[in-house]
Amino acid sequence: MKWDELEEEPCSMARTIGVIGDRWTLLILRECFLRTRRFEGFQSALGITRHLLAERLKKLVRQGVLRRIPYQESPKRHEYILTQKGLDLYPIMMALVHWGDTHMVDERGRPLLHEHRKCGKTFDPVMVCSECGEPLLAKEVHVHPGPGARPAPERVLLDKKAKPKPRRKAA
Amino acid sequence: MKWDELEEEPCSMARTIGVIGDRWTLLILRECFLRTRRFEGFQSALGITRHLLAERLKKLVRQGVLRRIPYQESPKRHEYILTQKGLDLYPIMMALVHWGDTHMVDERGRPLLHEHRKCGKTFDPVMVCSECGEPLLAKEVHVHPGPGARPAPERVLLDKKAKPKPRRKAA
DNA sequence: ATTTGACAGTTCATTTTTAGAACTGTAAGG
DNA sequence: CCTTACAGTTCTAAAAATGAACTGTCAAAT
């Protein structure tokens, strides 16, 4: 499967993965949320090759996750700023951090703590139901096809079963 | 940067990305949450090459995200089941789906709807503060170093600024 | 007036990953 | 026996990432 096919899939998760589902893109986005805005900033913070960085930034701009805004004329220079679409990735970032905090820390403890300005406390992010406010558990959620589903409802991604797929040589 | 270096970073997000931060791993995990358990199931659902599938499953087992459990003797066959560590990835999955639902749907609407068994309603996942229950906004969260931080607190990942890094040839 | 350095990329050769397809092996079913 | 299901492994070709150097504009320092 190629990257762009992913974005065509009738599955919101596959489409999201098509946009941000690779390690460098995710790390670049982390930097964005840590207020990095410029090419050199990303490069030195991450150690990513400039080649890839340029490519990933271009893609994020194309996807509307970042906006490229001039911050000086001559030589023309730009900053990369999160759009609303980009800011909306925040729950994903927090979910990633929280899983790492829970399952990937060493004896020293968490590398970062998060403080919620509203209540002033160090917190963990919790995923709740928009309707009843209860924390979400996988077991308590049922999935069913929505208006954008494809005909066969049980298969949301590629259905390679449709292919003849001879598994031993026919000769 | 190599994959395994990522897991050593003093950053929970980097460590998480080291485990699940590639497109196929994420899609495999989606299948797990959709109750796929067997090699052929993953392969035909995703169209992933068997080679990569085998490798990714092995890695997920090694990381403790999946458990490989025999479901028949002779020939010995195994299923891949989410561990608690794996189940804890659920908020990440939901966050990915929700972003796609918000920003990547076409005119037809969402491919899937989620129903919360507890309240019986179709819902969206919302990230809230564990302390006050308010929805989290990036602007309202402040980050500061925790016990597992490295000396220089403002740089959480690789600090390539330390290198001499001559940018034009010295000759 | 020339050199140096910051910044934001681009180019290119090498290495690593991934894709695609076929092959192995066990066992059941017709 | 022959075919099929299942769970991999092996191999080659194609695609992507790495590493390092190169381009170009301009400001400040020498």
PDB file of C-alpha atoms (C1' of nucleotides) in Angstrom, chain C residues 1-2 7-9 11-12 14-20 22-30:
ATOM      1  C1'  DA C   1      35.788  44.871   1.076  1.00  0.00           C
ATOM      2  C1'  DT C   2      36.061  40.494   2.206  1.00  0.00           C
ATOM      3  C1'  DC C   7      19.189  30.290   7.992  1.00  0.00           C
ATOM      4  C1'  DA C   8      16.488  27.447   4.775  1.00  0.00           C
ATOM      5  C1'  DG C   9      16.705  24.661   1.922  1.00  0.00           C
ATOM      6  C1'  DT C  11      21.335  17.448  -4.296  1.00  0.00           C
ATOM      7  C1'  DC C  12      23.351  13.051  -4.451  1.00  0.00           C
ATOM      8  C1'  DT C  14      24.912   4.901   0.154  1.00  0.00           C
ATOM      9  C1'  DT C  15      22.272   2.141   3.343  1.00  0.00           C
ATOM     10  C1'  DT C  16      18.019   0.431   5.154  1.00  0.00           C
ATOM     11  C1'  DT C  17      13.177  -0.743   4.619  1.00  0.00           C
ATOM     12  C1'  DT C  18       9.379  -2.192   2.230  1.00  0.00           C
ATOM     13  C1'  DA C  19       6.886  -4.445  -1.507  1.00  0.00           C
ATOM     14  C1'  DG C  20       5.813  -8.422  -4.133  1.00  0.00           C
ATOM     15  C1'  DA C  22       7.150 -17.542  -4.438  1.00  0.00           C
ATOM     16  C1'  DC C  23       8.422 -21.287  -1.295  1.00  0.00           C
ATOM     17  C1'  DT C  24       8.134 -24.466   3.165  1.00  0.00           C
ATOM     18  C1'  DG C  25       5.769 -27.289   6.225  1.00  0.00           C
ATOM     19  C1'  DT C  26       1.889 -29.342   8.900  1.00  0.00           C
ATOM     20  C1'  DA C  27      -2.430 -31.276   8.862  1.00  0.00           C
ATOM     21  C1'  DA C  28      -7.452 -31.759   7.678  1.00  0.00           C
ATOM     22  C1'  DG C  29     -11.052 -32.749   4.146  1.00  0.00           C
ATOM     23  C1'  DG C  30     -12.763 -34.541  -0.128  1.00  0.00           C
TER      24       DG C  30
END
